[in-house]
């Protein structure tokens, strides 16, 4: 069994992303139309010229029909995909493979989530009939298990670690304040975040991703055709996905300081892309900062920091906008909120802007000339999650 | 010889200081009452008592009885939940006996008079009334279980000598199903009735068993006589009055610690008595509820070899009397606080639950026969080595474990937030992330020792969703 990847066989030639907001005045259809319109324009294609569609939404729609109906597609294949919070990335992954297979010349991946119509705070999973013995903990509480475990394992002072993850939130808010598409555009300092009341373990609401509606999309084609549509395509270097089997929940060797699925997806993606020194080869990474401890652990799982040292690198500013490897330069889930189906594609949209030199000056990264960006998207909980890692580059080879 | 093989009581962890009731409404109160937690109902109280009663015995009851005045389900048998949680054989019949206070002693009497080798009698009650009602203050929540049987099923610690029952229809206390409030007739009327009925049953019981009323009182020193009396019943004045008439003081009095446990009171008193009973002593259990029932036992030598798995005295001592009155009111539904703005849990699926009886009710996981890897819940495919369909069932209800890490969830839906949740590693293998109950956020720590307890996670569409939680070992 091998994961061969499709390095340099598919290119992203157009992208779009709506502002992420509490869109009280827009429904799922509106968000899809807005993202698709921007994406068609970006690629210079109309909907008739797209051969197939992958439609990522976790809970806002079922089947391909809602997307076909919203965009009034005529006799087109539309597949709805869902893979927890990595749904948007999964849509792109499927679209890329379809083009790589030769089945289609062009394909669109679109992710959308209309979260704010539920009437409840936070994200809420659609209940699947079960025997009633499943955990009913919030994601915040599950991820809050990381901090005490990490502090214990690496001998880090609990209060210092708490400030470290608050620094992650502060950094992402700093970046988000420079992004008009972000939902929260206010900077937050570390002290203010630490002062807030805990909602789960040591985490306050400011350690959690926001809740927003949004949509993002990409159009892909065969790499050799990319320059027909754009001078600055992004070539797909790696697409990796791991669905965990949940053993972390019942395996007493699992210690809550790592996400095994993310580490495995990272290793596979680096192998596909031929990356050996991610910290210095990548220009930037967008990672799934659903909660601040998640981003900290991901720095180690994705090989940016040595085990037990991410907290030091974070405090040293390695991952700041002007750091050695900018992480979440767009503001991350922290600033954008997390419309589940859209987030994965929103991350890739930032790679699209940064590597093409189209990000606004105030958040344009200095490392863009490295020409490679990584996006990481996870869904589920420590011990039981799915993880996606994608790598994209400006050059072939 | 037929009689009691084992007896146990289960007291919930929480206590309400009666002074807390008085402090709110104006008034006085002394002592405490036991309070079932928000995740306990009479069924779970009976399960816990049943587990204690069956510990250390090998008897397989042919019948399980469950008596309560506050059943969780009508129409559906509650005893089947207890049957599943105790992992009794399918051939063991399970029946509810309800829903009057007298049903507790009635089930015990039926078991003693049956010819089955072993019968498990469980009883539990949650005693509540409207705020500031006498029942709210004087009631207590508890479960009790008595394993009755012949010597063939196990050593008999208290031989049943016989007894008597008197039945009379009269109105003393009554409650319409669904109502929280028990109404009562003028107290003196019931008292008069009970004193007469109690005396009649007492004399009949002595005559039926041929024992004397009290040591030395019958003029025949050689005649065996009742050494101790226990008096159970919802009418406190009648209970005290009968004791006075018998010129005895009751040997068990839970008034200042537990309160009156309703349908479980008779069995609870009996279990308490047996914890300190001496071989050869005779005890009469008198119940005054819609009539009078007297059961007389002789404690045997076997009592010394069978100490309780967890004594009621220890449980009284281990209680937490820090329960605020507002929380008590919320747990009983008297006060309805604003819930977290999260969707309420969906009802559990009957067919899915039906497929996982052993796990959901019995807490039985599975163990890989080759690698020993423990799976909670049970699995067909092993996470270690990948063996397929090579597992054996692994009962874990009595396993103890250690908290590896924990969190306090103030966002999750719970009938009583916040949720306290821990990753527990069991001694001898197996890990489960599980809710921890009967504790407070400031009490819990990594390294704490935990045991498992049967609870009701939530209710939806009238369906009670039962499963297990961790509880600090105290």
PDB file of N, CA and C in Angstrom, chain B residues 270-358:
ATOM      1  N   UNK B 270     -33.619  -2.922  58.159  1.00  0.00           N
ATOM      2  CA  UNK B 270     -33.186  -4.298  58.367  1.00  0.00           C
ATOM      3  C   UNK B 270     -31.698  -4.443  58.023  1.00  0.00           C
ATOM      4  N   UNK B 271     -31.310  -3.855  56.895  1.00  0.00           N
ATOM      5  CA  UNK B 271     -29.904  -3.932  56.480  1.00  0.00           C
ATOM      6  C   UNK B 271     -29.010  -3.226  57.494  1.00  0.00           C
ATOM      7  N   UNK B 272     -29.478  -2.094  58.018  1.00  0.00           N
ATOM      8  CA  UNK B 272     -28.699  -1.355  59.022  1.00  0.00           C
ATOM      9  C   UNK B 272     -28.544  -2.193  60.286  1.00  0.00           C
ATOM     10  N   UNK B 273     -29.646  -2.784  60.702  1.00  0.00           N
ATOM     11  CA  UNK B 273     -29.609  -3.604  61.922  1.00  0.00           C
ATOM     12  C   UNK B 273     -28.605  -4.745  61.782  1.00  0.00           C
ATOM     13  N   UNK B 274     -28.629  -5.407  60.637  1.00  0.00           N
ATOM     14  CA  UNK B 274     -27.791  -6.589  60.453  1.00  0.00           C
ATOM     15  C   UNK B 274     -26.297  -6.250  60.432  1.00  0.00           C
ATOM     16  N   UNK B 275     -25.979  -4.987  60.202  1.00  0.00           N
ATOM     17  CA  UNK B 275     -24.563  -4.605  60.183  1.00  0.00           C
ATOM     18  C   UNK B 275     -23.901  -4.790  61.541  1.00  0.00           C
ATOM     19  N   UNK B 276     -24.685  -4.647  62.592  1.00  0.00           N
ATOM     20  CA  UNK B 276     -24.106  -4.766  63.937  1.00  0.00           C
ATOM     21  C   UNK B 276     -24.792  -5.851  64.756  1.00  0.00           C
ATOM     22  N   UNK B 277     -25.608  -6.678  64.077  1.00  0.00           N
ATOM     23  CA  UNK B 277     -26.399  -7.680  64.807  1.00  0.00           C
ATOM     24  C   UNK B 277     -25.496  -8.773  65.393  1.00  0.00           C
ATOM     25  N   UNK B 278     -25.969  -9.310  66.528  1.00  0.00           N
ATOM     26  CA  UNK B 278     -25.205 -10.378  67.176  1.00  0.00           C
ATOM     27  C   UNK B 278     -25.903 -11.709  66.971  1.00  0.00           C
ATOM     28  N   UNK B 279     -25.139 -12.756  66.781  1.00  0.00           N
ATOM     29  CA  UNK B 279     -25.727 -14.069  66.561  1.00  0.00           C
ATOM     30  C   UNK B 279     -26.669 -14.448  67.694  1.00  0.00           C
ATOM     31  N   UNK B 280     -27.772 -15.062  67.342  1.00  0.00           N
ATOM     32  CA  UNK B 280     -28.725 -15.532  68.332  1.00  0.00           C
ATOM     33  C   UNK B 280     -29.813 -14.535  68.669  1.00  0.00           C
ATOM     34  N   UNK B 281     -29.603 -13.258  68.332  1.00  0.00           N
ATOM     35  CA  UNK B 281     -30.618 -12.259  68.658  1.00  0.00           C
ATOM     36  C   UNK B 281     -31.835 -12.388  67.740  1.00  0.00           C
ATOM     37  N   UNK B 282     -32.990 -12.059  68.323  1.00  0.00           N
ATOM     38  CA  UNK B 282     -34.227 -12.035  67.545  1.00  0.00           C
ATOM     39  C   UNK B 282     -34.602 -10.589  67.248  1.00  0.00           C
ATOM     40  N   UNK B 283     -34.981 -10.337  66.004  1.00  0.00           N
ATOM     41  CA  UNK B 283     -35.374  -8.983  65.628  1.00  0.00           C
ATOM     42  C   UNK B 283     -36.738  -9.024  64.940  1.00  0.00           C
ATOM     43  N   UNK B 284     -37.584  -8.083  65.294  1.00  0.00           N
ATOM     44  CA  UNK B 284     -38.895  -7.975  64.642  1.00  0.00           C
ATOM     45  C   UNK B 284     -38.921  -6.699  63.810  1.00  0.00           C
ATOM     46  N   UNK B 285     -39.211  -6.880  62.540  1.00  0.00           N
ATOM     47  CA  UNK B 285     -39.366  -5.727  61.656  1.00  0.00           C
ATOM     48  C   UNK B 285     -40.859  -5.427  61.544  1.00  0.00           C
ATOM     49  N   UNK B 286     -41.236  -4.250  61.999  1.00  0.00           N
ATOM     50  CA  UNK B 286     -42.648  -3.861  61.970  1.00  0.00           C
ATOM     51  C   UNK B 286     -42.823  -2.745  60.953  1.00  0.00           C
ATOM     52  N   UNK B 287     -43.739  -2.941  60.038  1.00  0.00           N
ATOM     53  CA  UNK B 287     -44.026  -1.900  59.049  1.00  0.00           C
ATOM     54  C   UNK B 287     -45.456  -1.438  59.217  1.00  0.00           C
ATOM     55  N   UNK B 288     -45.626  -0.136  59.337  1.00  0.00           N
ATOM     56  CA  UNK B 288     -46.966   0.437  59.450  1.00  0.00           C
ATOM     57  C   UNK B 288     -47.241   1.245  58.186  1.00  0.00           C
ATOM     58  N   UNK B 289     -47.903   0.606  57.240  1.00  0.00           N
ATOM     59  CA  UNK B 289     -48.237   1.287  55.992  1.00  0.00           C
ATOM     60  C   UNK B 289     -49.469   0.602  55.422  1.00  0.00           C
ATOM     61  N   UNK B 290     -50.584   1.327  55.429  1.00  0.00           N
ATOM     62  CA  UNK B 290     -51.854   0.775  54.921  1.00  0.00           C
ATOM     63  C   UNK B 290     -52.150  -0.598  55.532  1.00  0.00           C
ATOM     64  N   UNK B 291     -51.900  -0.699  56.820  1.00  0.00           N
ATOM     65  CA  UNK B 291     -52.022  -1.961  57.533  1.00  0.00           C
ATOM     66  C   UNK B 291     -50.781  -2.125  58.361  1.00  0.00           C
ATOM     67  N   UNK B 292     -50.502  -3.335  58.756  1.00  0.00           N
ATOM     68  CA  UNK B 292     -49.280  -3.579  59.533  1.00  0.00           C
ATOM     69  C   UNK B 292     -48.707  -4.921  59.134  1.00  0.00           C
ATOM     70  N   UNK B 293     -47.393  -4.960  59.036  1.00  0.00           N
ATOM     71  CA  UNK B 293     -46.693  -6.197  58.716  1.00  0.00           C
ATOM     72  C   UNK B 293     -45.589  -6.401  59.742  1.00  0.00           C
ATOM     73  N   UNK B 294     -45.491  -7.589  60.252  1.00  0.00           N
ATOM     74  CA  UNK B 294     -44.424  -7.905  61.202  1.00  0.00           C
ATOM     75  C   UNK B 294     -43.677  -9.133  60.693  1.00  0.00           C
ATOM     76  N   UNK B 295     -42.366  -9.014  60.604  1.00  0.00           N
ATOM     77  CA  UNK B 295     -41.516 -10.129  60.171  1.00  0.00           C
ATOM     78  C   UNK B 295     -40.487 -10.366  61.262  1.00  0.00           C
ATOM     79  N   UNK B 296     -40.355 -11.591  61.713  1.00  0.00           N
ATOM     80  CA  UNK B 296     -39.428 -11.885  62.809  1.00  0.00           C
ATOM     81  C   UNK B 296     -38.286 -12.776  62.321  1.00  0.00           C
ATOM     82  N   UNK B 297     -37.069 -12.385  62.688  1.00  0.00           N
ATOM     83  CA  UNK B 297     -35.864 -13.100  62.247  1.00  0.00           C
ATOM     84  C   UNK B 297     -34.995 -13.469  63.444  1.00  0.00           C
ATOM     85  N   UNK B 298     -34.242 -14.530  63.287  1.00  0.00           N
ATOM     86  CA  UNK B 298     -33.205 -14.870  64.256  1.00  0.00           C
ATOM     87  C   UNK B 298     -31.850 -14.741  63.561  1.00  0.00           C
ATOM     88  N   UNK B 299     -30.992 -13.901  64.129  1.00  0.00           N
ATOM     89  CA  UNK B 299     -29.659 -13.702  63.556  1.00  0.00           C
ATOM     90  C   UNK B 299     -28.853 -14.984  63.787  1.00  0.00           C
ATOM     91  N   UNK B 300     -28.137 -15.446  62.776  1.00  0.00           N
ATOM     92  CA  UNK B 300     -27.394 -16.707  62.896  1.00  0.00           C
ATOM     93  C   UNK B 300     -25.894 -16.444  63.079  1.00  0.00           C
ATOM     94  N   UNK B 301     -25.182 -17.506  63.327  1.00  0.00           N
ATOM     95  CA  UNK B 301     -23.723 -17.397  63.495  1.00  0.00           C
ATOM     96  C   UNK B 301     -23.040 -16.922  62.213  1.00  0.00           C
ATOM     97  N   UNK B 302     -23.710 -17.160  61.086  1.00  0.00           N
ATOM     98  CA  UNK B 302     -23.094 -16.796  59.792  1.00  0.00           C
ATOM     99  C   UNK B 302     -22.888 -15.289  59.669  1.00  0.00           C
ATOM    100  N   UNK B 303     -23.606 -14.519  60.510  1.00  0.00           N
ATOM    101  CA  UNK B 303     -23.533 -13.058  60.365  1.00  0.00           C
ATOM    102  C   UNK B 303     -22.102 -12.551  60.544  1.00  0.00           C
ATOM    103  N   UNK B 304     -21.346 -13.190  61.433  1.00  0.00           N
ATOM    104  CA  UNK B 304     -20.002 -12.684  61.724  1.00  0.00           C
ATOM    105  C   UNK B 304     -19.051 -12.888  60.548  1.00  0.00           C
ATOM    106  N   UNK B 305     -19.348 -13.882  59.725  1.00  0.00           N
ATOM    107  CA  UNK B 305     -18.463 -14.182  58.593  1.00  0.00           C
ATOM    108  C   UNK B 305     -18.837 -13.368  57.351  1.00  0.00           C
ATOM    109  N   UNK B 306     -19.927 -12.622  57.432  1.00  0.00           N
ATOM    110  CA  UNK B 306     -20.391 -11.896  56.247  1.00  0.00           C
ATOM    111  C   UNK B 306     -20.607 -10.422  56.519  1.00  0.00           C
ATOM    112  N   UNK B 307     -19.526  -9.694  56.718  1.00  0.00           N
ATOM    113  CA  UNK B 307     -19.670  -8.245  56.922  1.00  0.00           C
ATOM    114  C   UNK B 307     -20.175  -7.589  55.636  1.00  0.00           C
ATOM    115  N   UNK B 308     -20.859  -6.460  55.751  1.00  0.00           N
ATOM    116  CA  UNK B 308     -21.403  -5.819  54.558  1.00  0.00           C
ATOM    117  C   UNK B 308     -20.294  -5.338  53.616  1.00  0.00           C
ATOM    118  N   UNK B 309     -20.594  -5.362  52.315  1.00  0.00           N
ATOM    119  CA  UNK B 309     -19.617  -4.902  51.324  1.00  0.00           C
ATOM    120  C   UNK B 309     -19.288  -3.433  51.559  1.00  0.00           C
ATOM    121  N   UNK B 310     -20.291  -2.661  51.887  1.00  0.00           N
ATOM    122  CA  UNK B 310     -20.077  -1.248  52.213  1.00  0.00           C
ATOM    123  C   UNK B 310     -21.186  -0.865  53.185  1.00  0.00           C
ATOM    124  N   UNK B 311     -20.816  -0.622  54.421  1.00  0.00           N
ATOM    125  CA  UNK B 311     -21.856  -0.476  55.442  1.00  0.00           C
ATOM    126  C   UNK B 311     -22.612   0.841  55.296  1.00  0.00           C
ATOM    127  N   UNK B 312     -23.840   0.800  55.767  1.00  0.00           N
ATOM    128  CA  UNK B 312     -24.665   2.011  55.762  1.00  0.00           C
ATOM    129  C   UNK B 312     -24.040   3.048  56.705  1.00  0.00           C
ATOM    130  N   UNK B 313     -23.466   2.565  57.802  1.00  0.00           N
ATOM    131  CA  UNK B 313     -22.805   3.485  58.733  1.00  0.00           C
ATOM    132  C   UNK B 313     -21.679   4.243  58.025  1.00  0.00           C
ATOM    133  N   UNK B 314     -20.893   3.519  57.226  1.00  0.00           N
ATOM    134  CA  UNK B 314     -19.814   4.170  56.482  1.00  0.00           C
ATOM    135  C   UNK B 314     -20.370   5.171  55.465  1.00  0.00           C
ATOM    136  N   UNK B 315     -21.475   4.787  54.853  1.00  0.00           N
ATOM    137  CA  UNK B 315     -22.055   5.680  53.843  1.00  0.00           C
ATOM    138  C   UNK B 315     -22.642   6.930  54.494  1.00  0.00           C
ATOM    139  N   UNK B 316     -23.192   6.772  55.676  1.00  0.00           N
ATOM    140  CA  UNK B 316     -23.686   7.954  56.398  1.00  0.00           C
ATOM    141  C   UNK B 316     -22.512   8.903  56.657  1.00  0.00           C
ATOM    142  N   UNK B 317     -21.391   8.309  57.055  1.00  0.00           N
ATOM    143  CA  UNK B 317     -20.221   9.132  57.390  1.00  0.00           C
ATOM    144  C   UNK B 317     -19.607   9.787  56.156  1.00  0.00           C
ATOM    145  N   UNK B 318     -19.763   9.151  54.994  1.00  0.00           N
ATOM    146  CA  UNK B 318     -19.076   9.644  53.788  1.00  0.00           C
ATOM    147  C   UNK B 318     -19.879  10.689  53.021  1.00  0.00           C
ATOM    148  N   UNK B 319     -21.062  11.031  53.511  1.00  0.00           N
ATOM    149  CA  UNK B 319     -21.916  11.958  52.763  1.00  0.00           C
ATOM    150  C   UNK B 319     -21.378  13.378  52.737  1.00  0.00           C
ATOM    151  N   UNK B 320     -21.865  14.135  51.783  1.00  0.00           N
ATOM    152  CA  UNK B 320     -21.475  15.542  51.641  1.00  0.00           C
ATOM    153  C   UNK B 320     -22.691  16.416  51.932  1.00  0.00           C
ATOM    154  N   UNK B 321     -22.648  17.104  53.066  1.00  0.00           N
ATOM    155  CA  UNK B 321     -23.806  17.906  53.466  1.00  0.00           C
ATOM    156  C   UNK B 321     -23.718  19.328  52.935  1.00  0.00           C
ATOM    157  N   UNK B 322     -22.855  19.527  51.926  1.00  0.00           N
ATOM    158  CA  UNK B 322     -22.697  20.868  51.363  1.00  0.00           C
ATOM    159  C   UNK B 322     -23.656  21.187  50.233  1.00  0.00           C
ATOM    160  N   UNK B 323     -24.694  20.354  50.054  1.00  0.00           N
ATOM    161  CA  UNK B 323     -25.614  20.602  48.944  1.00  0.00           C
ATOM    162  C   UNK B 323     -26.465  21.838  49.220  1.00  0.00           C
ATOM    163  N   UNK B 324     -26.362  22.857  48.365  1.00  0.00           N
ATOM    164  CA  UNK B 324     -27.189  24.047  48.584  1.00  0.00           C
ATOM    165  C   UNK B 324     -28.669  23.719  48.320  1.00  0.00           C
ATOM    166  N   UNK B 325     -29.534  24.409  49.043  1.00  0.00           N
ATOM    167  CA  UNK B 325     -30.972  24.129  48.924  1.00  0.00           C
ATOM    168  C   UNK B 325     -31.473  24.392  47.508  1.00  0.00           C
ATOM    169  N   UNK B 326     -30.933  25.428  46.847  1.00  0.00           N
ATOM    170  CA  UNK B 326     -31.413  25.726  45.487  1.00  0.00           C
ATOM    171  C   UNK B 326     -31.087  24.581  44.523  1.00  0.00           C
ATOM    172  N   UNK B 327     -29.946  23.941  44.755  1.00  0.00           N
ATOM    173  CA  UNK B 327     -29.575  22.817  43.887  1.00  0.00           C
ATOM    174  C   UNK B 327     -30.511  21.625  44.137  1.00  0.00           C
ATOM    175  N   UNK B 328     -30.805  21.397  45.398  1.00  0.00           N
ATOM    176  CA  UNK B 328     -31.759  20.343  45.739  1.00  0.00           C
ATOM    177  C   UNK B 328     -33.093  20.576  45.024  1.00  0.00           C
ATOM    178  N   UNK B 329     -33.572  21.806  45.090  1.00  0.00           N
ATOM    179  CA  UNK B 329     -34.852  22.138  44.446  1.00  0.00           C
ATOM    180  C   UNK B 329     -34.769  21.928  42.935  1.00  0.00           C
ATOM    181  N   UNK B 330     -33.624  22.297  42.349  1.00  0.00           N
ATOM    182  CA  UNK B 330     -33.460  22.135  40.902  1.00  0.00           C
ATOM    183  C   UNK B 330     -33.406  20.656  40.524  1.00  0.00           C
ATOM    184  N   UNK B 331     -32.703  19.877  41.327  1.00  0.00           N
ATOM    185  CA  UNK B 331     -32.587  18.442  41.028  1.00  0.00           C
ATOM    186  C   UNK B 331     -33.947  17.741  41.062  1.00  0.00           C
ATOM    187  N   UNK B 332     -34.816  18.216  41.946  1.00  0.00           N
ATOM    188  CA  UNK B 332     -36.121  17.566  42.066  1.00  0.00           C
ATOM    189  C   UNK B 332     -37.161  18.199  41.154  1.00  0.00           C
ATOM    190  N   UNK B 333     -36.754  19.218  40.411  1.00  0.00           N
ATOM    191  CA  UNK B 333     -37.693  19.829  39.483  1.00  0.00           C
ATOM    192  C   UNK B 333     -38.615  20.849  40.120  1.00  0.00           C
ATOM    193  N   UNK B 334     -38.406  21.131  41.408  1.00  0.00           N
ATOM    194  CA  UNK B 334     -39.238  22.133  42.078  1.00  0.00           C
ATOM    195  C   UNK B 334     -38.885  23.519  41.561  1.00  0.00           C
ATOM    196  N   UNK B 335     -37.601  23.708  41.315  1.00  0.00           N
ATOM    197  CA  UNK B 335     -37.094  24.966  40.774  1.00  0.00           C
ATOM    198  C   UNK B 335     -36.532  24.645  39.390  1.00  0.00           C
ATOM    199  N   UNK B 336     -36.864  25.447  38.405  1.00  0.00           N
ATOM    200  CA  UNK B 336     -36.402  25.155  37.041  1.00  0.00           C
ATOM    201  C   UNK B 336     -35.453  26.251  36.579  1.00  0.00           C
ATOM    202  N   UNK B 337     -34.127  26.049  36.749  1.00  0.00           N
ATOM    203  CA  UNK B 337     -33.176  27.075  36.331  1.00  0.00           C
ATOM    204  C   UNK B 337     -33.043  27.119  34.808  1.00  0.00           C
ATOM    205  N   UNK B 338     -32.553  28.238  34.313  1.00  0.00           N
ATOM    206  CA  UNK B 338     -32.339  28.393  32.870  1.00  0.00           C
ATOM    207  C   UNK B 338     -31.276  27.402  32.405  1.00  0.00           C
ATOM    208  N   UNK B 339     -31.575  26.559  31.420  1.00  0.00           N
ATOM    209  CA  UNK B 339     -30.575  25.592  30.960  1.00  0.00           C
ATOM    210  C   UNK B 339     -29.552  26.261  30.053  1.00  0.00           C
ATOM    211  N   UNK B 340     -28.371  25.613  29.842  1.00  0.00           N
ATOM    212  CA  UNK B 340     -27.411  26.154  28.879  1.00  0.00           C
ATOM    213  C   UNK B 340     -28.062  26.203  27.494  1.00  0.00           C
ATOM    214  N   UNK B 341     -27.647  27.167  26.690  1.00  0.00           N
ATOM    215  CA  UNK B 341     -28.260  27.290  25.366  1.00  0.00           C
ATOM    216  C   UNK B 341     -27.624  26.295  24.404  1.00  0.00           C
ATOM    217  N   UNK B 342     -27.864  25.042  24.684  1.00  0.00           N
ATOM    218  CA  UNK B 342     -27.373  23.955  23.840  1.00  0.00           C
ATOM    219  C   UNK B 342     -28.562  23.025  23.598  1.00  0.00           C
ATOM    220  N   UNK B 343     -28.536  22.321  22.467  1.00  0.00           N
ATOM    221  CA  UNK B 343     -29.654  21.414  22.225  1.00  0.00           C
ATOM    222  C   UNK B 343     -29.713  20.328  23.299  1.00  0.00           C
ATOM    223  N   UNK B 344     -30.911  19.974  23.697  1.00  0.00           N
ATOM    224  CA  UNK B 344     -31.048  18.881  24.648  1.00  0.00           C
ATOM    225  C   UNK B 344     -30.710  17.575  23.940  1.00  0.00           C
ATOM    226  N   UNK B 345     -30.250  16.599  24.693  1.00  0.00           N
ATOM    227  CA  UNK B 345     -29.872  15.339  24.051  1.00  0.00           C
ATOM    228  C   UNK B 345     -31.068  14.678  23.357  1.00  0.00           C
ATOM    229  N   UNK B 346     -30.767  14.029  22.252  1.00  0.00           N
ATOM    230  CA  UNK B 346     -31.805  13.277  21.561  1.00  0.00           C
ATOM    231  C   UNK B 346     -32.121  12.023  22.371  1.00  0.00           C
ATOM    232  N   UNK B 347     -33.301  11.468  22.163  1.00  0.00           N
ATOM    233  CA  UNK B 347     -33.631  10.244  22.891  1.00  0.00           C
ATOM    234  C   UNK B 347     -32.734   9.113  22.400  1.00  0.00           C
ATOM    235  N   UNK B 348     -32.375   8.226  23.295  1.00  0.00           N
ATOM    236  CA  UNK B 348     -31.557   7.089  22.878  1.00  0.00           C
ATOM    237  C   UNK B 348     -32.442   6.109  22.122  1.00  0.00           C
ATOM    238  N   UNK B 349     -31.795   5.385  21.213  1.00  0.00           N
ATOM    239  CA  UNK B 349     -32.537   4.481  20.330  1.00  0.00           C
ATOM    240  C   UNK B 349     -32.801   3.156  21.039  1.00  0.00           C
ATOM    241  N   UNK B 350     -34.051   2.723  21.039  1.00  0.00           N
ATOM    242  CA  UNK B 350     -34.402   1.465  21.710  1.00  0.00           C
ATOM    243  C   UNK B 350     -33.687   0.284  21.072  1.00  0.00           C
ATOM    244  N   UNK B 351     -33.626   0.276  19.756  1.00  0.00           N
ATOM    245  CA  UNK B 351     -33.005  -0.875  19.101  1.00  0.00           C
ATOM    246  C   UNK B 351     -31.487  -0.860  19.264  1.00  0.00           C
ATOM    247  N   UNK B 352     -30.898   0.349  19.210  1.00  0.00           N
ATOM    248  CA  UNK B 352     -29.446   0.435  19.425  1.00  0.00           C
ATOM    249  C   UNK B 352     -29.113   0.036  20.862  1.00  0.00           C
ATOM    250  N   UNK B 353     -29.920   0.520  21.813  1.00  0.00           N
ATOM    251  CA  UNK B 353     -29.700   0.149  23.213  1.00  0.00           C
ATOM    252  C   UNK B 353     -29.900  -1.359  23.386  1.00  0.00           C
ATOM    253  N   UNK B 354     -30.864  -1.902  22.664  1.00  0.00           N
ATOM    254  CA  UNK B 354     -31.147  -3.337  22.756  1.00  0.00           C
ATOM    255  C   UNK B 354     -29.978  -4.195  22.294  1.00  0.00           C
ATOM    256  N   UNK B 355     -29.203  -3.649  21.362  1.00  0.00           N
ATOM    257  CA  UNK B 355     -28.029  -4.392  20.883  1.00  0.00           C
ATOM    258  C   UNK B 355     -26.856  -4.276  21.846  1.00  0.00           C
ATOM    259  N   UNK B 356     -26.909  -3.296  22.737  1.00  0.00           N
ATOM    260  CA  UNK B 356     -25.738  -3.104  23.604  1.00  0.00           C
ATOM    261  C   UNK B 356     -26.106  -3.205  25.085  1.00  0.00           C
ATOM    262  N   UNK B 357     -27.010  -4.114  25.394  1.00  0.00           N
ATOM    263  CA  UNK B 357     -27.441  -4.303  26.779  1.00  0.00           C
ATOM    264  C   UNK B 357     -26.256  -4.510  27.724  1.00  0.00           C
ATOM    265  N   UNK B 358     -25.343  -5.399  27.332  1.00  0.00           N
ATOM    266  CA  UNK B 358     -24.238  -5.731  28.234  1.00  0.00           C
ATOM    267  C   UNK B 358     -23.352  -4.522  28.507  1.00  0.00           C
TER     268      UNK B 358
END
